[in-house]
mmCIF file with all atom_site columns, C-alpha atoms in Angstrom:
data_model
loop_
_atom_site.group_PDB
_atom_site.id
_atom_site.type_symbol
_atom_site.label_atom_id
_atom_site.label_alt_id
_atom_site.label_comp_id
_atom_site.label_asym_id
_atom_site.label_entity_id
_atom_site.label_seq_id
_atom_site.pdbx_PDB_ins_code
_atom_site.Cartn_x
_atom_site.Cartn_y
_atom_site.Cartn_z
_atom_site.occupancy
_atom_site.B_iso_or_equiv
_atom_site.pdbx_formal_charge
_atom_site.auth_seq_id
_atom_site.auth_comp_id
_atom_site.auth_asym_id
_atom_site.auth_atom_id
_atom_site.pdbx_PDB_model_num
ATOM 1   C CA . UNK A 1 1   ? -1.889  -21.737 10.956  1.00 0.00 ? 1   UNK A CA 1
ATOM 2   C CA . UNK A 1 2   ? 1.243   -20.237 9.825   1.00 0.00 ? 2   UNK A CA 1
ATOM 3   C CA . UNK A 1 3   ? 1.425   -16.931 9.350   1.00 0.00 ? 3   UNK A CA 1
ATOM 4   C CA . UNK A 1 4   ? 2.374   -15.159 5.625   1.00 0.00 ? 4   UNK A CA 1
ATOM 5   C CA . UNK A 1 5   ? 4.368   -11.809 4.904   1.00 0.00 ? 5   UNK A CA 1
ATOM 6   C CA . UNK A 1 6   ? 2.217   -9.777  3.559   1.00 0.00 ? 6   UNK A CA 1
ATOM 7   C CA . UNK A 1 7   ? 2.608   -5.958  2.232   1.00 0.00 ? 7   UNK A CA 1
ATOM 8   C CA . UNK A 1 8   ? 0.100   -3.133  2.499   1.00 0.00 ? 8   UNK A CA 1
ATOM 9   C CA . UNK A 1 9   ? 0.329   0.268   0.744   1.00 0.00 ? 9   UNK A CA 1
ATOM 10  C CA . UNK A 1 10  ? -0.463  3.337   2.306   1.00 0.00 ? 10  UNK A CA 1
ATOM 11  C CA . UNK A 1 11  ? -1.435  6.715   0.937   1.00 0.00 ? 11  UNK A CA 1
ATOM 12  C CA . UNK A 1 12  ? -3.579  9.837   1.387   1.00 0.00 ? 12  UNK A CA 1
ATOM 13  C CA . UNK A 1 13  ? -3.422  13.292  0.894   1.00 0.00 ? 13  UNK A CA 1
ATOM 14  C CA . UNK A 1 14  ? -6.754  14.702  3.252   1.00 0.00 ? 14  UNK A CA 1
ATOM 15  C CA . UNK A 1 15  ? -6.406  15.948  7.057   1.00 0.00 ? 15  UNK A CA 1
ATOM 16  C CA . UNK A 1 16  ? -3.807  14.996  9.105   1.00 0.00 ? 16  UNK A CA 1
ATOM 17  C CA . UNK A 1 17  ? -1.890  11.967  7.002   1.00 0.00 ? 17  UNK A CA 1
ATOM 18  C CA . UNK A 1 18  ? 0.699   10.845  9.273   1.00 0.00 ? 18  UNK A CA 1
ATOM 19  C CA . UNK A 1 19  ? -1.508  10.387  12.177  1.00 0.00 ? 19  UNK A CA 1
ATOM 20  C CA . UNK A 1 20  ? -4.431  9.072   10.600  1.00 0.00 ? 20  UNK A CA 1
ATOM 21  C CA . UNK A 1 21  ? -1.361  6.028   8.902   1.00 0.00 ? 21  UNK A CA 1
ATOM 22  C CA . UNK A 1 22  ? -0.428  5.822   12.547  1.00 0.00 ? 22  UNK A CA 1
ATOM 23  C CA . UNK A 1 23  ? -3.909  5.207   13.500  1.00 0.00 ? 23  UNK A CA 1
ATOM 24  C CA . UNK A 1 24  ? -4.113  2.898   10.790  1.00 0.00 ? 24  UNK A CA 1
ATOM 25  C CA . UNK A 1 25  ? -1.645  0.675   12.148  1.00 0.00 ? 25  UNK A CA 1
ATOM 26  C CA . UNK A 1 26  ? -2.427  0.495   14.896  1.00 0.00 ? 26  UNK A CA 1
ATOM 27  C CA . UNK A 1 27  ? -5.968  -0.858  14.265  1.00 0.00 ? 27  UNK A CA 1
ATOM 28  C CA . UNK A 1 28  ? -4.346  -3.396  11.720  1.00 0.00 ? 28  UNK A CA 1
ATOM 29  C CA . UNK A 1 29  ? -1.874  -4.333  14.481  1.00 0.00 ? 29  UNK A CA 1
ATOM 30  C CA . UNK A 1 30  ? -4.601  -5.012  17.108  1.00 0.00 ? 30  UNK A CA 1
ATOM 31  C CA . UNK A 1 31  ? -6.372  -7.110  14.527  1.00 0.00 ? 31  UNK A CA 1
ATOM 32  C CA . UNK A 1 32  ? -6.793  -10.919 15.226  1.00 0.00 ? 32  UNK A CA 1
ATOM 33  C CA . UNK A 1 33  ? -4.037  -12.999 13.083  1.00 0.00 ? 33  UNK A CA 1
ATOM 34  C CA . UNK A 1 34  ? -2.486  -9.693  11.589  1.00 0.00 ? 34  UNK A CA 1
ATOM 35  C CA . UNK A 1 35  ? 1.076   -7.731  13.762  1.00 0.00 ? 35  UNK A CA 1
ATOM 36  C CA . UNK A 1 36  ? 2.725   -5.563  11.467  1.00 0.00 ? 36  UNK A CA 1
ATOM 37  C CA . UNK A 1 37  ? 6.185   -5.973  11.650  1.00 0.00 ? 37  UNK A CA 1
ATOM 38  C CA . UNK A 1 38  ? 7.711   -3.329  9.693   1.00 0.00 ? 38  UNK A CA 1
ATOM 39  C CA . UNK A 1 39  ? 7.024   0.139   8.570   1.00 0.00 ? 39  UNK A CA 1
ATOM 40  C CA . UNK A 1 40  ? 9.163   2.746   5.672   1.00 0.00 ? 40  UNK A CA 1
ATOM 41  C CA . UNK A 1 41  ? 9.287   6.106   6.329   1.00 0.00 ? 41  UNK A CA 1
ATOM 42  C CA . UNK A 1 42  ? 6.659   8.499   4.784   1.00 0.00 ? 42  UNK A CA 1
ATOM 43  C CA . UNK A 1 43  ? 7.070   9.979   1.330   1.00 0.00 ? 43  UNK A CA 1
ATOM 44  C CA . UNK A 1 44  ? 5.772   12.419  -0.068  1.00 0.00 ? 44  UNK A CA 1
ATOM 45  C CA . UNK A 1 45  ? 4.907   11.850  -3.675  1.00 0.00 ? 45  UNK A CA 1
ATOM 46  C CA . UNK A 1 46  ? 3.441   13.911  -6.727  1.00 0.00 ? 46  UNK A CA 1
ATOM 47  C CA . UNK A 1 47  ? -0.350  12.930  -6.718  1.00 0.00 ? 47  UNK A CA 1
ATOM 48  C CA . UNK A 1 48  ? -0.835  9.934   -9.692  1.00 0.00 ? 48  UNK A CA 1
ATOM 49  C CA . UNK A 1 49  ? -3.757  9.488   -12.106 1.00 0.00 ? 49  UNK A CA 1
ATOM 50  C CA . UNK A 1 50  ? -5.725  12.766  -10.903 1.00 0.00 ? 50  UNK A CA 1
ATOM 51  C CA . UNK A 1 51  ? -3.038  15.126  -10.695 1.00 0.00 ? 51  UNK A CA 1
ATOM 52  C CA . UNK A 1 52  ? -4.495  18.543  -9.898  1.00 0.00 ? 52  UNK A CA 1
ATOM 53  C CA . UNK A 1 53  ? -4.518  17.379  -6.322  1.00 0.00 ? 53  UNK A CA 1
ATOM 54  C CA . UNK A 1 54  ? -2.536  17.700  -2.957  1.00 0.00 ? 54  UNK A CA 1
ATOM 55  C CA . UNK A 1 55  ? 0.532   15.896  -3.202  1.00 0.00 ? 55  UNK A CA 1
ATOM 56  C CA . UNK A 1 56  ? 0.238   12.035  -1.177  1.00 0.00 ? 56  UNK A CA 1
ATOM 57  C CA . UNK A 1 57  ? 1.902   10.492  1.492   1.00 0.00 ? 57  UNK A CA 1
ATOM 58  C CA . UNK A 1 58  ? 2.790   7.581   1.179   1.00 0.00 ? 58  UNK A CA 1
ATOM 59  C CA . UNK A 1 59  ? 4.306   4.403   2.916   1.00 0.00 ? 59  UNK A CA 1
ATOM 60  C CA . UNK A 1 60  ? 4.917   0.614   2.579   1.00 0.00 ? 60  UNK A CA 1
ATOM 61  C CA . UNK A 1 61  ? 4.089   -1.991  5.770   1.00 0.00 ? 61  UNK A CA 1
ATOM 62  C CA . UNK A 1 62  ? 4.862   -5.454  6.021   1.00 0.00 ? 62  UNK A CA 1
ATOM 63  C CA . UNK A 1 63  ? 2.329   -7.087  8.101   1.00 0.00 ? 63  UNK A CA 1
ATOM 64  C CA . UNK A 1 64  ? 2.595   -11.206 9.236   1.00 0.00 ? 64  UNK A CA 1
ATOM 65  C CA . UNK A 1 65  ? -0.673  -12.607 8.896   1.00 0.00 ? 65  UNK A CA 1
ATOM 66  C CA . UNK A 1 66  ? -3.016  -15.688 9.455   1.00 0.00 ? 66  UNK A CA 1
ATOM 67  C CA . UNK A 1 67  ? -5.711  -14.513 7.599   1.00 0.00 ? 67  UNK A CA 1
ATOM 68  C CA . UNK A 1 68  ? -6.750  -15.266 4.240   1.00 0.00 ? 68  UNK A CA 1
ATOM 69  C CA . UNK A 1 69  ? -6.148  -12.406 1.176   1.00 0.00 ? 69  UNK A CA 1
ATOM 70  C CA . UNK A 1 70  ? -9.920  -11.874 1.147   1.00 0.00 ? 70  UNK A CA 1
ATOM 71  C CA . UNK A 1 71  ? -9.684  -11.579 4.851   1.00 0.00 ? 71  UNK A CA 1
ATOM 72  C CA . UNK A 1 72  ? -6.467  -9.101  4.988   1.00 0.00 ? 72  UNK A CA 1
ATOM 73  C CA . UNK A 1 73  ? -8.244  -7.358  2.346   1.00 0.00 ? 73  UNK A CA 1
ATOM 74  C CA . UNK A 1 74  ? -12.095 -7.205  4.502   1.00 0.00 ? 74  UNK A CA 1
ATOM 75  C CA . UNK A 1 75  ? -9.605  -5.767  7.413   1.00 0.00 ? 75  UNK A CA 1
ATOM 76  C CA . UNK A 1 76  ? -8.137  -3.257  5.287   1.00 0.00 ? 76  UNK A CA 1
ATOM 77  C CA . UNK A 1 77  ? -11.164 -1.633  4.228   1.00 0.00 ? 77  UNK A CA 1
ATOM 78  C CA . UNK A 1 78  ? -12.471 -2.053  7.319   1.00 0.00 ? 78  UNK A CA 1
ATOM 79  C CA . UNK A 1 79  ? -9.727  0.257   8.492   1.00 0.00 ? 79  UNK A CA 1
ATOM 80  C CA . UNK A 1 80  ? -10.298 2.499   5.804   1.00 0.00 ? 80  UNK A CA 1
ATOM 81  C CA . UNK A 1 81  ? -14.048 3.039   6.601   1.00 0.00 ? 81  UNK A CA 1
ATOM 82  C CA . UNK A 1 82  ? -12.355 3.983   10.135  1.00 0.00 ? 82  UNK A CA 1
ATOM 83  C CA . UNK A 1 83  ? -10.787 6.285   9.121   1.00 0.00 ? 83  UNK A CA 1
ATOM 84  C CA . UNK A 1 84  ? -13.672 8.456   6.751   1.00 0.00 ? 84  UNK A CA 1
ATOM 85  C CA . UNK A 1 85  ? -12.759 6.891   3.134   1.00 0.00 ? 85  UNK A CA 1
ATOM 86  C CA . UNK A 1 86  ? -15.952 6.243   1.682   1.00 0.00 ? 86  UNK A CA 1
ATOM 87  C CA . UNK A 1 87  ? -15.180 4.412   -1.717  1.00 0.00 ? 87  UNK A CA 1
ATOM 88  C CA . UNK A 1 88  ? -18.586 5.042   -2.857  1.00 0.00 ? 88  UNK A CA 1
ATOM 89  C CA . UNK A 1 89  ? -18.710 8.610   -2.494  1.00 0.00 ? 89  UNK A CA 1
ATOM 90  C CA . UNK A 1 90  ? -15.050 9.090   -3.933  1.00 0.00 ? 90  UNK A CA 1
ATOM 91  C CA . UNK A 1 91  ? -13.653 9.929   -7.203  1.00 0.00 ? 91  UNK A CA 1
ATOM 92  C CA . UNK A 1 92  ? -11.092 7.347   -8.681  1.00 0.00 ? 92  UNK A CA 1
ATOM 93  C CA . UNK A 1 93  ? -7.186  8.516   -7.702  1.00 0.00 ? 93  UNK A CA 1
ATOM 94  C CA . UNK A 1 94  ? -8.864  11.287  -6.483  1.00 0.00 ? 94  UNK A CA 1
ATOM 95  C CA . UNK A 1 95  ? -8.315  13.223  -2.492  1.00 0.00 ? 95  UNK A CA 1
ATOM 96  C CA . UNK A 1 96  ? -8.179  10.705  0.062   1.00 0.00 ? 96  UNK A CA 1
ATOM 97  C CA . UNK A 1 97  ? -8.132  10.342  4.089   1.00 0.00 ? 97  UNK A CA 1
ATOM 98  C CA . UNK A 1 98  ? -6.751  6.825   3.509   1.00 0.00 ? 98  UNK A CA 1
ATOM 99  C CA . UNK A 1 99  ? -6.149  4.448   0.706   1.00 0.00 ? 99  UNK A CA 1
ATOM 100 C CA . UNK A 1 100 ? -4.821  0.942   2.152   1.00 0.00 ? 100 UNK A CA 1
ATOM 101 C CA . UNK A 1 101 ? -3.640  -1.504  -0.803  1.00 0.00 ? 101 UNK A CA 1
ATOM 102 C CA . UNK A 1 102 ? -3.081  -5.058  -0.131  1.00 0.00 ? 102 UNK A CA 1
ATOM 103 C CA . UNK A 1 103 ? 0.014   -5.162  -2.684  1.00 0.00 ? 103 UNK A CA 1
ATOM 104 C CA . UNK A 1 104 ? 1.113   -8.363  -1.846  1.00 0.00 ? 104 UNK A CA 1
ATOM 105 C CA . UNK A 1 105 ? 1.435   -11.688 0.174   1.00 0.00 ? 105 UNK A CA 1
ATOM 106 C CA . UNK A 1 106 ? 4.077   -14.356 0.336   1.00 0.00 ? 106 UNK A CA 1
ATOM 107 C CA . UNK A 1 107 ? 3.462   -17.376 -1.760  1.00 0.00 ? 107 UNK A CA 1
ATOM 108 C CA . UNK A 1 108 ? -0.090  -16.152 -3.258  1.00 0.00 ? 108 UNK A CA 1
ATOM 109 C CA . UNK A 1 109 ? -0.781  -15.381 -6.851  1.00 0.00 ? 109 UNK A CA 1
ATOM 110 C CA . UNK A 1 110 ? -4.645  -14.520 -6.853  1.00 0.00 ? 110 UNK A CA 1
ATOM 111 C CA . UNK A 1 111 ? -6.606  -13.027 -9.928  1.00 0.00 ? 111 UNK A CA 1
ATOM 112 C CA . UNK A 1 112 ? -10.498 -13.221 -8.748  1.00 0.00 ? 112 UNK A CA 1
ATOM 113 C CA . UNK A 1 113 ? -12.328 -10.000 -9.549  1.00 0.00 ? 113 UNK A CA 1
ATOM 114 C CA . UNK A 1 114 ? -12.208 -8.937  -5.490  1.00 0.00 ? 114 UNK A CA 1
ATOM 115 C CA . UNK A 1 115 ? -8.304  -8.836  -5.460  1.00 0.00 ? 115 UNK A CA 1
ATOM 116 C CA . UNK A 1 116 ? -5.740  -9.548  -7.537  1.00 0.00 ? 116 UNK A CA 1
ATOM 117 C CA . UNK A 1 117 ? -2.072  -10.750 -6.170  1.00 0.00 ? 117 UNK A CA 1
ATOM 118 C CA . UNK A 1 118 ? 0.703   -9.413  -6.540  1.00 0.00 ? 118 UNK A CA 1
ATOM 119 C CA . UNK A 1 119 ? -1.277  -5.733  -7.080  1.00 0.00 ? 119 UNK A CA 1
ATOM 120 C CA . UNK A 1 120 ? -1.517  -5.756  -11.445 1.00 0.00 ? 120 UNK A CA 1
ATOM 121 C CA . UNK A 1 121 ? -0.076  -2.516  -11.027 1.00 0.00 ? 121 UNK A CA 1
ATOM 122 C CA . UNK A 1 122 ? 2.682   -1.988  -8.592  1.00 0.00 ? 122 UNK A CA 1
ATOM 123 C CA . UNK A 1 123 ? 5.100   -2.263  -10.938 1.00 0.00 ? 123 UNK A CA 1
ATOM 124 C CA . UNK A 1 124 ? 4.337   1.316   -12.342 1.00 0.00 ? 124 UNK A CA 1
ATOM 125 C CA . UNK A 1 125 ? 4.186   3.365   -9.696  1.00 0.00 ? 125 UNK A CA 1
ATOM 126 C CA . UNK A 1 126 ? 7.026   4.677   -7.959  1.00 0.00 ? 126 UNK A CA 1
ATOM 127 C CA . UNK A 1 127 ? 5.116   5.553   -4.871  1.00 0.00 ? 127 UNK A CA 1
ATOM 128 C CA . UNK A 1 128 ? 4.650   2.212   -4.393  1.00 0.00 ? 128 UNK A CA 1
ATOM 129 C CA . UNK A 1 129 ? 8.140   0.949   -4.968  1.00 0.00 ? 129 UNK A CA 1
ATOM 130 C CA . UNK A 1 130 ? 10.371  3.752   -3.385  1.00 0.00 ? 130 UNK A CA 1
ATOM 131 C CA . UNK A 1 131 ? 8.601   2.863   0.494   1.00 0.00 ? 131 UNK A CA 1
ATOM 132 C CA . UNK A 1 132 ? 8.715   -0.979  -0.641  1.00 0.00 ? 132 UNK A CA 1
ATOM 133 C CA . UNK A 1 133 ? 12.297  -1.109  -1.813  1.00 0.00 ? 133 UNK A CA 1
ATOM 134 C CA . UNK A 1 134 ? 13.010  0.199   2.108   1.00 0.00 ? 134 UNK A CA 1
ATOM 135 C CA . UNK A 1 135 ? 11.896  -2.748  3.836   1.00 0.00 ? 135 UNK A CA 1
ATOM 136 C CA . UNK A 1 136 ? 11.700  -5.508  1.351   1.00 0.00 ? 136 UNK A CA 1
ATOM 137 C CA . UNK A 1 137 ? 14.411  -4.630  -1.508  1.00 0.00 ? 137 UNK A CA 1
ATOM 138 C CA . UNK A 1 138 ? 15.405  -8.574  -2.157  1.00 0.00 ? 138 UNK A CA 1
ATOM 139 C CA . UNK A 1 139 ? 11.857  -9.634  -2.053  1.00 0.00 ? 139 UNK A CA 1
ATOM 140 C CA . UNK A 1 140 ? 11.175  -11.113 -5.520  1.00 0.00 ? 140 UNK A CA 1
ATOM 141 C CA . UNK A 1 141 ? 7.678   -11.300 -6.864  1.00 0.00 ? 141 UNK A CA 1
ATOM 142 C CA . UNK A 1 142 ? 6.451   -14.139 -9.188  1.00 0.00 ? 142 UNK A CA 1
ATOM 143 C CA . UNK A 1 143 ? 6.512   -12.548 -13.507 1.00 0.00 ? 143 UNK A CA 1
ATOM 144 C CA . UNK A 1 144 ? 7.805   -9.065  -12.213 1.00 0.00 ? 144 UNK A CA 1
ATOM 145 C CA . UNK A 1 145 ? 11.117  -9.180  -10.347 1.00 0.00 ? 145 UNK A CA 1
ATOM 146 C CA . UNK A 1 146 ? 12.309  -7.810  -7.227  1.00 0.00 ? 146 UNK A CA 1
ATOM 147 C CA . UNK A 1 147 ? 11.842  -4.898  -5.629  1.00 0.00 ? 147 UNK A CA 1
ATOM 148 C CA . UNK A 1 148 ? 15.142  -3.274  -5.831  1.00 0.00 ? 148 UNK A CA 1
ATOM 149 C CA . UNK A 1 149 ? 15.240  -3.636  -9.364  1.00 0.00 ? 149 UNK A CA 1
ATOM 150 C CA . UNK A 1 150 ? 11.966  -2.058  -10.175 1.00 0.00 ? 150 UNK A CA 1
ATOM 151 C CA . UNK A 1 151 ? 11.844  0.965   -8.061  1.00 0.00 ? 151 UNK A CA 1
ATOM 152 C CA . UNK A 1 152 ? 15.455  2.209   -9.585  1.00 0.00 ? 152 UNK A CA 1
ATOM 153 C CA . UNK A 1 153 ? 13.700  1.714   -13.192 1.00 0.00 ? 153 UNK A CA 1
ATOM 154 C CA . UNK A 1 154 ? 11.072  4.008   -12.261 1.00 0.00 ? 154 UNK A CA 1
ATOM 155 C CA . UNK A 1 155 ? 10.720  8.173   -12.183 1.00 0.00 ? 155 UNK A CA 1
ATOM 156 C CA . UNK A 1 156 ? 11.221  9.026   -8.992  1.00 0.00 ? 156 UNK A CA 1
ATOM 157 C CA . UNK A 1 157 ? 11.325  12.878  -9.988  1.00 0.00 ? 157 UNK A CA 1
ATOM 158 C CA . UNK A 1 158 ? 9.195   14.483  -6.784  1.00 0.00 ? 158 UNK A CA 1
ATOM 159 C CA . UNK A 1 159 ? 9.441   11.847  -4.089  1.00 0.00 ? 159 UNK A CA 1
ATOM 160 C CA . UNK A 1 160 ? 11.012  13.045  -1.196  1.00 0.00 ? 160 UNK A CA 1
ATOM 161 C CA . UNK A 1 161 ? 11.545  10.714  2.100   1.00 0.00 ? 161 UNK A CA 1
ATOM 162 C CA . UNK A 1 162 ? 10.129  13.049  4.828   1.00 0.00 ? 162 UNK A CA 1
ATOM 163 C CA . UNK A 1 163 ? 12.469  13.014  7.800   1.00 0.00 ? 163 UNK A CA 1
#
């Protein structure tokens, strides 16, 4: 099988971020029919939704996979699990160890109630688009645009690229 682009977000804002994403990747990278290919740098961001919270890291990879979305998706919470997220226990945009969002994949438009593709909300968060513009700025999604284009139409007041 071919394999597909595909583009993972990464955030968290509990313990030790930056090695827990490396971890993270590196799992995902020694998964069957998934390398990651490319990584942004880390941002930190002004937490989003819950906002009395530890500001997030955050950071865009572009994976190339043979799996299926459902399958990328199973392998990203997988990884999660790993890594001490526990959706269950967790409050919605709350604290995090490790939030891992399939946002997209190349040549899939998917609305099922397990995932939706191209993520319904990428478009609105800058978080999102700052890390993604990095490594993917032509990369033009079906009814939103490309990537270039939405990140500069977003606040980006508080996101800082850490070196």
């Amino acid at each position: 099988m071919t394999a597909r682009r595909a583009w993972v977000g990464l955030g968290g804002n509990v313990g030790d971020v930056s090695a827990c994403f490396s971890s993270a990747l590196a799992m995902l990278g020694a998964a069957d029919g998934v390398d990651v290919v490319r990584v942004s740098r880390r941002y930190r961001t002004p937490a989003w939704g819950v906002t009395d919270q530890t500001d997030f890291i955050n950071a865009v990879a572009e994976l190339a996979t043979t799996l299926s979305p459902l399958d990328v998706l199973a392998a990203l919470q997988a990884t999660e699990r790993a890594h001490g997220r526990d959706r269950a226990r967790e409050q919605r945009w709350g604290p995090r160890t490790l939030d891992l969002d399939l946002l997209a994949m190349e040549g899939v438009v998917l609305d099922t109630p397990a995932l939706q593709l191209p993520h319904p909300r990428f478009a609105e968060r800058a978080f999102v688009l700052v890390p993604w513009a990095e490594i993917a700025p032509e990369l033009d999604l079906p009814g939103a645009g490309r990537i270039a284009v939405l990140a500069v139409a977003l606040d980006r007041s508080g996101i800082e690229a850490i070196p």
